């Protein structure tokens, strides 16, 4: 998905992480506070209506592809969900990724202007050696252009500005015609690629097939067959068509496996690129939002045609031009990059050539103001190096001149004088928090953990045992695991809590997680939310919330987002509630220490899973019952980025956490 990013408002209102004492922050004046959930015009009402009547399989499949289900709001700040990049949302059907992306993109430049005005780092210049009009001399890790003098070592510079030019080959586009029914892989229109050229353009319509709204109404899907050799890139775009028609693009292999999908790359138009690993036949599908086939081998297998119209589709398998640059990194180095001009993407590869992170959007609004990492361009990334060696940064999408800014730093705590311990204060007593930082109601008084025990059928006397289990779970996730798995021997973290320790929030190097409160108290329709996502942990005094009304709510109201969904007479209630709340608390700490969400619909257990598949995050075993012997231990680790949030590749959330709490 194209731009899914960040926000800012000058402190003021420039960053969610701009201040440490949230109770001192005024409600942002740039936007009016939304209505309370449940009130007329409240968040979520329009989104709920938008998804009414959709089958569960369609929504789940859309989420797994990274396609939005909620009604899109792109002309102003969304009011139907908390920011899903920062929040653990209870209902993905109300997560307006497109609206938040557009909102945050409009504010990304403001953060960069504030950052640049307060810093003295001046990047040195580097000009691409590959001549304009030429491609192929710096397109692989083996021939990547090395950037000398860039790094975190003595005498090295931490910032460089690369000037380059993408020069893809100019190939004529051939027009083709279509004939219905082309609504499945077996009935796909053969583009002739590459036998009859590498680029084709087609103009057609969604809705004119036998399963369009005027016919069976099950949904019209147009499939196109292309052949591609290994190493080529399949490109498909609906840009240049009817801008009022909201298109979706999906790429399948010959077995019907989804390889890539996109919605809203530019406005309502879609665009995707896929690097081919195996020579063979591939199938590009065009449909309207939100229509997907249940079976790509059977025409008319969808559930309806919500959007129909005319489109223009351009497809190619041109190799294109890729410019690749090599940088030497040390383990724990925090590398940030942004590209502007005529290029649209950035990709980081490890020393063995494996893709680690790819980006086509600007995520810098989500960083705190204390972060030195660059942004403000068309695409940005932040990456914490797992090992020492030669990494590569590349761009390949576009044509013409571009500028790449790369900056590298040691983690924030290492830049401080002396050894630093990141202290994490878990507040179970309720707190006064200015939720206006997240566009909530403003100063809110959050209920304590004790107020929710009865909703889990626990007596008040169980409070200490639940707190013990929450603390033990967080301790294991952010301390014990890091020691045992050895990513960073110099990390220093201390977990404190409001029962056993004085309230230290407001002191240096203390971040807090408030475990308590409700959606009604905050006007934030979320389970949890962090003040920022901070690769490298440059702001060590932040706040996150873990609200408890959904977690303790009824099964009927909240489904599998509620812990009560999994509790049975044979459950260890204290153990399960404490562990699940501890996992959610660790999730929010993971954001503060630098991790984005990962894919919750695969089979990998990871504490940074987004909502929508809660048994994985809560640690529910195969029996579907919480608090039994088969419940797994959920940890930080390596997983694919969440497909709804715009990054591609793999994220090592354990490595991010370890270096985010580095002690210098």
GROMACS .gro file of N, CA and C in nm, residues 425-561:
model
  411
  425UNK      N    1   0.790   0.211   3.388
  425UNK     CA    2   0.702   0.218   3.505
  425UNK      C    3   0.562   0.175   3.465
  426UNK      N    4   0.515   0.065   3.524
  426UNK     CA    5   0.380   0.013   3.498
  426UNK      C    6   0.287   0.068   3.604
  427UNK      N    7   0.192   0.150   3.560
  427UNK     CA    8   0.103   0.220   3.653
  427UNK      C    9  -0.033   0.150   3.655
  428UNK      N   10  -0.061   0.079   3.765
  428UNK     CA   11  -0.187   0.006   3.781
  428UNK      C   12  -0.289   0.083   3.862
  429UNK      N   13  -0.255   0.203   3.909
  429UNK     CA   14  -0.339   0.277   4.003
  429UNK      C   15  -0.435   0.375   3.937
  430UNK      N   16  -0.441   0.376   3.804
  430UNK     CA   17  -0.516   0.482   3.736
  430UNK      C   18  -0.426   0.604   3.725
  431UNK      N   19  -0.454   0.690   3.629
  431UNK     CA   20  -0.366   0.806   3.609
  431UNK      C   21  -0.443   0.916   3.540
  432UNK      N   22  -0.388   1.035   3.550
  432UNK     CA   23  -0.441   1.152   3.480
  432UNK      C   24  -0.353   1.174   3.358
  433UNK      N   25  -0.410   1.155   3.239
  433UNK     CA   26  -0.334   1.157   3.115
  433UNK      C   27  -0.403   1.248   3.015
  434UNK      N   28  -0.326   1.327   2.943
  434UNK     CA   29  -0.383   1.410   2.837
  434UNK      C   30  -0.390   1.328   2.710
  435UNK      N   31  -0.503   1.268   2.684
  435UNK     CA   32  -0.520   1.185   2.565
  435UNK      C   33  -0.537   1.269   2.439
  436UNK      N   34  -0.540   1.401   2.453
  436UNK     CA   35  -0.540   1.486   2.334
  436UNK      C   36  -0.418   1.467   2.249
  437UNK      N   37  -0.311   1.415   2.306
  437UNK     CA   38  -0.191   1.383   2.228
  437UNK      C   39  -0.226   1.286   2.116
  438UNK      N   40  -0.322   1.196   2.140
  438UNK     CA   41  -0.367   1.101   2.037
  438UNK      C   42  -0.499   1.145   1.975
  439UNK      N   43  -0.538   1.271   1.994
  439UNK     CA   44  -0.666   1.323   1.948
  439UNK      C   45  -0.782   1.257   2.021
  440UNK      N   46  -0.761   1.230   2.151
  440UNK     CA   47  -0.867   1.184   2.238
  440UNK      C   48  -0.940   1.303   2.299
  441UNK      N   49  -0.999   1.284   2.416
  441UNK     CA   50  -1.085   1.387   2.474
  441UNK      C   51  -1.007   1.495   2.547
  442UNK      N   52  -0.878   1.480   2.565
  442UNK     CA   53  -0.799   1.575   2.642
  442UNK      C   54  -0.759   1.512   2.774
  443UNK      N   55  -0.752   1.592   2.880
  443UNK     CA   56  -0.712   1.539   3.010
  443UNK      C   57  -0.818   1.439   3.057
  444UNK      N   58  -0.774   1.316   3.082
  444UNK     CA   59  -0.864   1.207   3.118
  444UNK      C   60  -0.817   1.142   3.247
  445UNK      N   61  -0.912   1.103   3.330
  445UNK     CA   62  -0.882   1.030   3.453
  445UNK      C   63  -0.912   0.882   3.427
  446UNK      N   64  -0.808   0.800   3.426
  446UNK     CA   65  -0.822   0.660   3.388
  446UNK      C   66  -0.843   0.573   3.511
  447UNK      N   67  -0.935   0.479   3.502
  447UNK     CA   68  -0.967   0.389   3.612
  447UNK      C   69  -0.852   0.292   3.637
  448UNK      N   70  -0.835   0.248   3.761
  448UNK     CA   71  -0.726   0.157   3.793
  448UNK      C   72  -0.757   0.013   3.753
  449UNK      N   73  -0.656  -0.071   3.755
  449UNK     CA   74  -0.672  -0.213   3.723
  449UNK      C   75  -0.774  -0.279   3.814
  450UNK      N   76  -0.777  -0.240   3.940
  450UNK     CA   77  -0.868  -0.304   4.036
  450UNK      C   78  -1.014  -0.292   3.995
  451UNK      N   79  -1.049  -0.190   3.918
  451UNK     CA   80  -1.189  -0.168   3.879
  451UNK      C   81  -1.239  -0.271   3.778
  452UNK      N   82  -1.149  -0.352   3.723
  452UNK     CA   83  -1.189  -0.443   3.615
  452UNK      C   84  -1.185  -0.589   3.657
  453UNK      N   85  -1.139  -0.621   3.777
  453UNK     CA   86  -1.124  -0.761   3.816
  453UNK      C   87  -1.255  -0.837   3.811
  454UNK      N   88  -1.363  -0.776   3.859
  454UNK     CA   89  -1.492  -0.846   3.863
  454UNK      C   90  -1.541  -0.883   3.724
  455UNK      N   91  -1.500  -0.805   3.624
  455UNK     CA   92  -1.543  -0.834   3.486
  455UNK      C   93  -1.476  -0.960   3.432
  456UNK      N   94  -1.368  -1.004   3.495
  456UNK     CA   95  -1.306  -1.133   3.463
  456UNK      C   96  -1.346  -1.239   3.564
  457UNK      N   97  -1.445  -1.209   3.647
  457UNK     CA   98  -1.491  -1.298   3.754
  457UNK      C   99  -1.377  -1.329   3.851
  458UNK      N  100  -1.300  -1.226   3.882
  458UNK     CA  101  -1.192  -1.237   3.980
  458UNK      C  102  -1.228  -1.153   4.102
  459UNK      N  103  -1.200  -1.203   4.222
  459UNK     CA  104  -1.228  -1.124   4.344
  459UNK      C  105  -1.124  -1.014   4.360
  460UNK      N  106  -1.157  -0.915   4.439
  460UNK     CA  107  -1.063  -0.805   4.462
  460UNK      C  108  -0.934  -0.854   4.525
  461UNK      N  109  -0.943  -0.965   4.598
  461UNK     CA  110  -0.823  -1.020   4.662
  461UNK      C  111  -0.723  -1.075   4.560
  462UNK      N  112  -0.763  -1.088   4.434
  462UNK     CA  113  -0.673  -1.140   4.331
  462UNK      C  114  -0.585  -1.032   4.270
  463UNK      N  115  -0.602  -0.907   4.314
  463UNK     CA  116  -0.529  -0.796   4.251
  463UNK      C  117  -0.378  -0.818   4.255
  464UNK      N  118  -0.324  -0.851   4.371
  464UNK     CA  119  -0.179  -0.868   4.381
  464UNK      C  120  -0.130  -0.979   4.289
  465UNK      N  121  -0.203  -1.088   4.281
  465UNK     CA  122  -0.161  -1.200   4.197
  465UNK      C  123  -0.163  -1.161   4.049
  466UNK      N  124  -0.264  -1.084   4.007
  466UNK     CA  125  -0.269  -1.039   3.868
  466UNK      C  126  -0.152  -0.945   3.839
  467UNK      N  127  -0.125  -0.850   3.928
  467UNK     CA  128  -0.013  -0.759   3.909
  467UNK      C  129   0.118  -0.837   3.902
  468UNK      N  130   0.134  -0.936   3.991
  468UNK     CA  131   0.255  -1.019   3.987
  468UNK      C  132   0.274  -1.082   3.850
  469UNK      N  133   0.165  -1.134   3.792
  469UNK     CA  134   0.176  -1.203   3.663
  469UNK      C  135   0.203  -1.105   3.550
  470UNK      N  136   0.138  -0.987   3.552
  470UNK     CA  137   0.165  -0.885   3.450
  470UNK      C  138   0.312  -0.845   3.455
  471UNK      N  139   0.362  -0.815   3.575
  471UNK     CA  140   0.501  -0.771   3.589
  471UNK      C  141   0.597  -0.882   3.545
  472UNK      N  142   0.569  -1.005   3.584
  472UNK     CA  143   0.656  -1.116   3.546
  472UNK      C  144   0.659  -1.135   3.395
  473UNK      N  145   0.544  -1.119   3.332
  473UNK     CA  146   0.538  -1.135   3.186
  473UNK      C  147   0.618  -1.026   3.116
  474UNK      N  148   0.600  -0.901   3.158
  474UNK     CA  149   0.675  -0.792   3.098
  474UNK      C  150   0.825  -0.811   3.124
  475UNK      N  151   0.860  -0.850   3.246
  475UNK     CA  152   1.001  -0.873   3.280
  475UNK      C  153   1.062  -0.979   3.188
  476UNK      N  154   0.988  -1.086   3.166
  476UNK     CA  155   1.039  -1.192   3.078
  476UNK      C  156   1.055  -1.143   2.935
  477UNK      N  157   0.958  -1.064   2.888
  477UNK     CA  158   0.960  -1.022   2.748
  477UNK      C  159   1.068  -0.919   2.718
  478UNK      N  160   1.090  -0.823   2.809
  478UNK     CA  161   1.179  -0.711   2.776
  478UNK      C  162   1.312  -0.718   2.851
  479UNK      N  163   1.333  -0.822   2.931
  479UNK     CA  164   1.459  -0.833   3.004
  479UNK      C  165   1.516  -0.974   2.990
  480UNK      N  166   1.446  -1.073   3.043
  480UNK     CA  167   1.499  -1.209   3.045
  480UNK      C  168   1.527  -1.262   2.905
  481UNK      N  169   1.432  -1.245   2.812
  481UNK     CA  170   1.452  -1.295   2.676
  481UNK      C  171   1.574  -1.231   2.610
  482UNK      N  172   1.595  -1.101   2.637
  482UNK     CA  173   1.706  -1.031   2.574
  482UNK      C  174   1.839  -1.083   2.627
  483UNK      N  175   1.844  -1.115   2.755
  483UNK     CA  176   1.966  -1.170   2.813
  483UNK      C  177   1.995  -1.309   2.757
  484UNK      N  178   1.892  -1.391   2.747
  484UNK     CA  179   1.911  -1.528   2.704
  484UNK      C  180   1.944  -1.539   2.555
  485UNK      N  181   1.893  -1.445   2.474
  485UNK     CA  182   1.911  -1.456   2.329
  485UNK      C  183   2.021  -1.366   2.278
  486UNK      N  184   2.080  -1.285   2.365
  486UNK     CA  185   2.209  -1.225   2.341
  486UNK      C  186   2.228  -1.133   2.223
  487UNK      N  187   2.130  -1.051   2.187
  487UNK     CA  188   2.148  -0.959   2.075
  487UNK      C  189   2.233  -0.838   2.113
  488UNK      N  190   2.228  -0.799   2.240
  488UNK     CA  191   2.300  -0.680   2.284
  488UNK      C  192   2.338  -0.699   2.430
  489UNK      N  193   2.465  -0.719   2.454
  489UNK     CA  194   2.511  -0.744   2.590
  489UNK      C  195   2.507  -0.619   2.677
  490UNK      N  196   2.488  -0.503   2.616
  490UNK     CA  197   2.497  -0.378   2.691
  490UNK      C  198   2.361  -0.317   2.723
  491UNK      N  199   2.253  -0.394   2.704
  491UNK     CA  200   2.123  -0.335   2.733
  491UNK      C  201   2.102  -0.325   2.883
  492UNK      N  202   2.030  -0.220   2.923
  492UNK     CA  203   2.001  -0.196   3.065
  492UNK      C  204   1.856  -0.150   3.077
  493UNK      N  205   1.773  -0.232   3.140
  493UNK     CA  206   1.633  -0.200   3.155
  493UNK      C  207   1.588  -0.241   3.295
  494UNK      N  208   1.498  -0.163   3.352
  494UNK     CA  209   1.444  -0.192   3.484
  494UNK      C  210   1.293  -0.174   3.479
  495UNK      N  211   1.219  -0.277   3.520
  495UNK     CA  212   1.074  -0.274   3.520
  495UNK      C  213   1.027  -0.243   3.662
  496UNK      N  214   0.956  -0.130   3.678
  496UNK     CA  215   0.901  -0.087   3.807
  496UNK      C  216   0.750  -0.088   3.798
  497UNK      N  217   0.682  -0.083   3.913
  497UNK     CA  218   0.536  -0.078   3.911
  497UNK      C  219   0.483   0.003   4.027
  498UNK      N  220   0.360   0.049   4.013
  498UNK     CA  221   0.301   0.144   4.109
  498UNK      C  222   0.268   0.080   4.243
  499UNK      N  223   0.259  -0.051   4.250
  499UNK     CA  224   0.233  -0.116   4.380
  499UNK      C  225   0.361  -0.122   4.465
  500UNK      N  226   0.473  -0.151   4.402
  500UNK     CA  227   0.595  -0.179   4.476
  500UNK      C  228   0.695  -0.065   4.477
  501UNK      N  229   0.670   0.039   4.397
  501UNK     CA  230   0.768   0.146   4.386
  501UNK      C  231   0.698   0.282   4.384
  502UNK      N  232   0.773   0.383   4.421
  502UNK     CA  233   0.721   0.520   4.410
  502UNK      C  234   0.702   0.555   4.263
  503UNK      N  235   0.613   0.648   4.237
  503UNK     CA  236   0.587   0.691   4.099
  503UNK      C  237   0.706   0.775   4.052
  504UNK      N  238   0.782   0.720   3.959
  504UNK     CA  239   0.903   0.787   3.911
  504UNK      C  240   0.882   0.853   3.775
  505UNK      N  241   0.759   0.846   3.722
  505UNK     CA  242   0.738   0.908   3.591
  505UNK      C  243   0.759   1.058   3.601
  506UNK      N  244   0.828   1.114   3.503
  506UNK     CA  245   0.868   1.253   3.506
  506UNK      C  246   1.016   1.267   3.533
  507UNK      N  247   1.080   1.161   3.584
  507UNK     CA  248   1.224   1.161   3.602
  507UNK      C  249   1.293   1.121   3.472
  508UNK      N  250   1.422   1.153   3.457
  508UNK     CA  251   1.494   1.116   3.334
  508UNK      C  252   1.493   0.965   3.310
  509UNK      N  253   1.480   0.929   3.183
  509UNK     CA  254   1.491   0.790   3.138
  509UNK      C  255   1.380   0.699   3.193
  510UNK      N  256   1.263   0.758   3.220
  510UNK     CA  257   1.148   0.680   3.267
  510UNK      C  258   1.034   0.693   3.166
  511UNK      N  259   0.993   0.583   3.109
  511UNK     CA  260   0.870   0.577   3.030
  511UNK      C  261   0.768   0.495   3.108
  512UNK      N  262   0.641   0.527   3.088
  512UNK     CA  263   0.538   0.457   3.165
  512UNK      C  264   0.436   0.394   3.072
  513UNK      N  265   0.375   0.288   3.123
  513UNK     CA  266   0.258   0.228   3.059
  513UNK      C  267   0.146   0.230   3.163
  514UNK      N  268   0.039   0.302   3.134
  514UNK     CA  269  -0.077   0.307   3.223
  514UNK      C  270  -0.167   0.189   3.188
  515UNK      N  271  -0.183   0.096   3.282
  515UNK     CA  272  -0.265  -0.023   3.262
  515UNK      C  273  -0.398   0.003   3.334
  516UNK      N  274  -0.495   0.051   3.260
  516UNK     CA  275  -0.624   0.088   3.316
  516UNK      C  276  -0.693   0.187   3.224
  517UNK      N  277  -0.816   0.219   3.256
  517UNK     CA  278  -0.890   0.315   3.174
  517UNK      C  279  -0.976   0.247   3.070
  518UNK      N  280  -1.060   0.329   3.005
  518UNK     CA  281  -1.158   0.278   2.909
  518UNK      C  282  -1.164   0.368   2.786
  519UNK      N  283  -1.232   0.318   2.687
  519UNK     CA  284  -1.256   0.399   2.566
  519UNK      C  285  -1.339   0.522   2.600
  520UNK      N  286  -1.441   0.505   2.683
  520UNK     CA  287  -1.525   0.619   2.720
  520UNK      C  288  -1.446   0.725   2.795
  521UNK      N  289  -1.349   0.685   2.875
  521UNK     CA  290  -1.270   0.781   2.951
  521UNK      C  291  -1.170   0.857   2.863
  522UNK      N  292  -1.129   0.795   2.755
  522UNK     CA  293  -1.024   0.855   2.670
  522UNK      C  294  -1.075   0.905   2.536
  523UNK      N  295  -1.188   0.850   2.489
  523UNK     CA  296  -1.237   0.870   2.353
  523UNK      C  297  -1.139   0.815   2.251
  524UNK      N  298  -1.067   0.711   2.288
  524UNK     CA  299  -0.974   0.645   2.198
  524UNK      C  300  -1.022   0.502   2.177
  525UNK      N  301  -1.083   0.471   2.062
  525UNK     CA  302  -1.134   0.335   2.039
  525UNK      C  303  -1.021   0.237   2.009
  526UNK      N  304  -0.951   0.196   2.114
  526UNK     CA  305  -0.836   0.108   2.098
  526UNK      C  306  -0.819   0.025   2.223
  527UNK      N  307  -0.738  -0.080   2.214
  527UNK     CA  308  -0.699  -0.157   2.332
  527UNK      C  309  -0.575  -0.096   2.395
  528UNK      N  310  -0.480  -0.059   2.311
  528UNK     CA  311  -0.357   0.003   2.358
  528UNK      C  312  -0.309   0.104   2.257
  529UNK      N  313  -0.224   0.196   2.302
  529UNK     CA  314  -0.168   0.294   2.209
  529UNK      C  315  -0.040   0.350   2.271
  530UNK      N  316   0.060   0.370   2.186
  530UNK     CA  317   0.189   0.421   2.229
  530UNK      C  318   0.206   0.565   2.184
  531UNK      N  319   0.289   0.638   2.257
  531UNK     CA  320   0.311   0.779   2.223
  531UNK      C  321   0.386   0.795   2.091
  532UNK      N  322   0.473   0.700   2.060
  532UNK     CA  323   0.547   0.707   1.934
  532UNK      C  324   0.595   0.568   1.899
  533UNK      N  325   0.651   0.555   1.779
  533UNK     CA  326   0.735   0.442   1.743
  533UNK      C  327   0.874   0.500   1.723
  534UNK      N  328   0.970   0.451   1.799
  534UNK     CA  329   1.097   0.521   1.817
  534UNK      C  330   1.215   0.429   1.792
  535UNK      N  331   1.248   0.396   1.665
  535UNK     CA  332   1.365   0.312   1.638
  535UNK      C  333   1.491   0.376   1.697
  536UNK      N  334   1.559   0.301   1.783
  536UNK     CA  335   1.676   0.354   1.851
  536UNK      C  336   1.646   0.413   1.987
  537UNK      N  337   1.518   0.436   2.021
  537UNK     CA  338   1.475   0.488   2.151
  537UNK      C  339   1.549   0.619   2.185
  538UNK      N  340   1.527   0.720   2.102
  538UNK     CA  341   1.591   0.849   2.125
  538UNK      C  342   1.513   0.936   2.224
  539UNK      N  343   1.386   0.903   2.247
  539UNK     CA  344   1.305   0.971   2.348
  539UNK      C  345   1.272   0.868   2.456
  540UNK      N  346   1.332   0.881   2.573
  540UNK     CA  347   1.323   0.777   2.675
  540UNK      C  348   1.224   0.811   2.786
  541UNK      N  349   1.138   0.910   2.761
  541UNK     CA  350   1.041   0.953   2.862
  541UNK      C  351   0.905   0.972   2.796
  542UNK      N  352   0.838   0.860   2.771
  542UNK     CA  353   0.712   0.861   2.697
  542UNK      C  354   0.605   0.785   2.773
  543UNK      N  355   0.484   0.786   2.715
  543UNK     CA  356   0.369   0.719   2.776
  543UNK      C  357   0.300   0.629   2.676
  544UNK      N  358   0.252   0.516   2.724
  544UNK     CA  359   0.164   0.429   2.646
  544UNK      C  360   0.046   0.391   2.735
  545UNK      N  361  -0.064   0.354   2.671
  545UNK     CA  362  -0.185   0.315   2.743
  545UNK      C  363  -0.222   0.171   2.709
  546UNK      N  364  -0.268   0.097   2.810
  546UNK     CA  365  -0.335  -0.032   2.788
  546UNK      C  366  -0.472  -0.020   2.853
  547UNK      N  367  -0.574   0.006   2.772
  547UNK     CA  368  -0.711   0.020   2.822
  547UNK      C  369  -0.768  -0.118   2.850
  548UNK      N  370  -0.858  -0.127   2.948
  548UNK     CA  371  -0.902  -0.258   2.995
  548UNK      C  372  -1.050  -0.288   2.971
  549UNK      N  373  -1.126  -0.196   2.911
  549UNK     CA  374  -1.268  -0.224   2.893
  549UNK      C  375  -1.292  -0.329   2.786
  550UNK      N  376  -1.216  -0.326   2.677
  550UNK     CA  377  -1.231  -0.430   2.575
  550UNK      C  378  -1.178  -0.563   2.628
  551UNK      N  379  -1.061  -0.561   2.691
  551UNK     CA  380  -1.000  -0.684   2.742
  551UNK      C  381  -1.087  -0.751   2.846
  552UNK      N  382  -1.167  -0.673   2.919
  552UNK     CA  383  -1.254  -0.731   3.021
  552UNK      C  384  -1.401  -0.731   2.979
  553UNK      N  385  -1.427  -0.698   2.854
  553UNK     CA  386  -1.565  -0.686   2.807
  553UNK      C  387  -1.630  -0.821   2.782
  554UNK      N  388  -1.756  -0.815   2.742
  554UNK     CA  389  -1.832  -0.938   2.719
  554UNK      C  390  -1.794  -1.001   2.586
  555UNK      N  391  -1.810  -1.131   2.578
  555UNK     CA  392  -1.783  -1.203   2.453
  555UNK      C  393  -1.877  -1.155   2.343
  556UNK      N  394  -2.001  -1.127   2.379
  556UNK     CA  395  -2.099  -1.086   2.278
  556UNK      C  396  -2.061  -0.952   2.217
  557UNK      N  397  -2.011  -0.860   2.300
  557UNK     CA  398  -1.981  -0.725   2.250
  557UNK      C  399  -1.849  -0.719   2.174
  558UNK      N  400  -1.745  -0.787   2.223
  558UNK     CA  401  -1.610  -0.769   2.168
  558UNK      C  402  -1.553  -0.894   2.104
  559UNK      N  403  -1.622  -1.006   2.110
  559UNK     CA  404  -1.572  -1.126   2.044
  559UNK      C  405  -1.435  -1.166   2.097
  560UNK      N  406  -1.346  -1.210   2.005
  560UNK     CA  407  -1.218  -1.263   2.049
  560UNK      C  408  -1.118  -1.155   2.089
  561UNK      N  409  -1.156  -1.026   2.084
  561UNK     CA  410  -1.070  -0.921   2.138
  561UNK      C  411  -1.076  -0.919   2.290
   0.00000   0.00000   0.00000
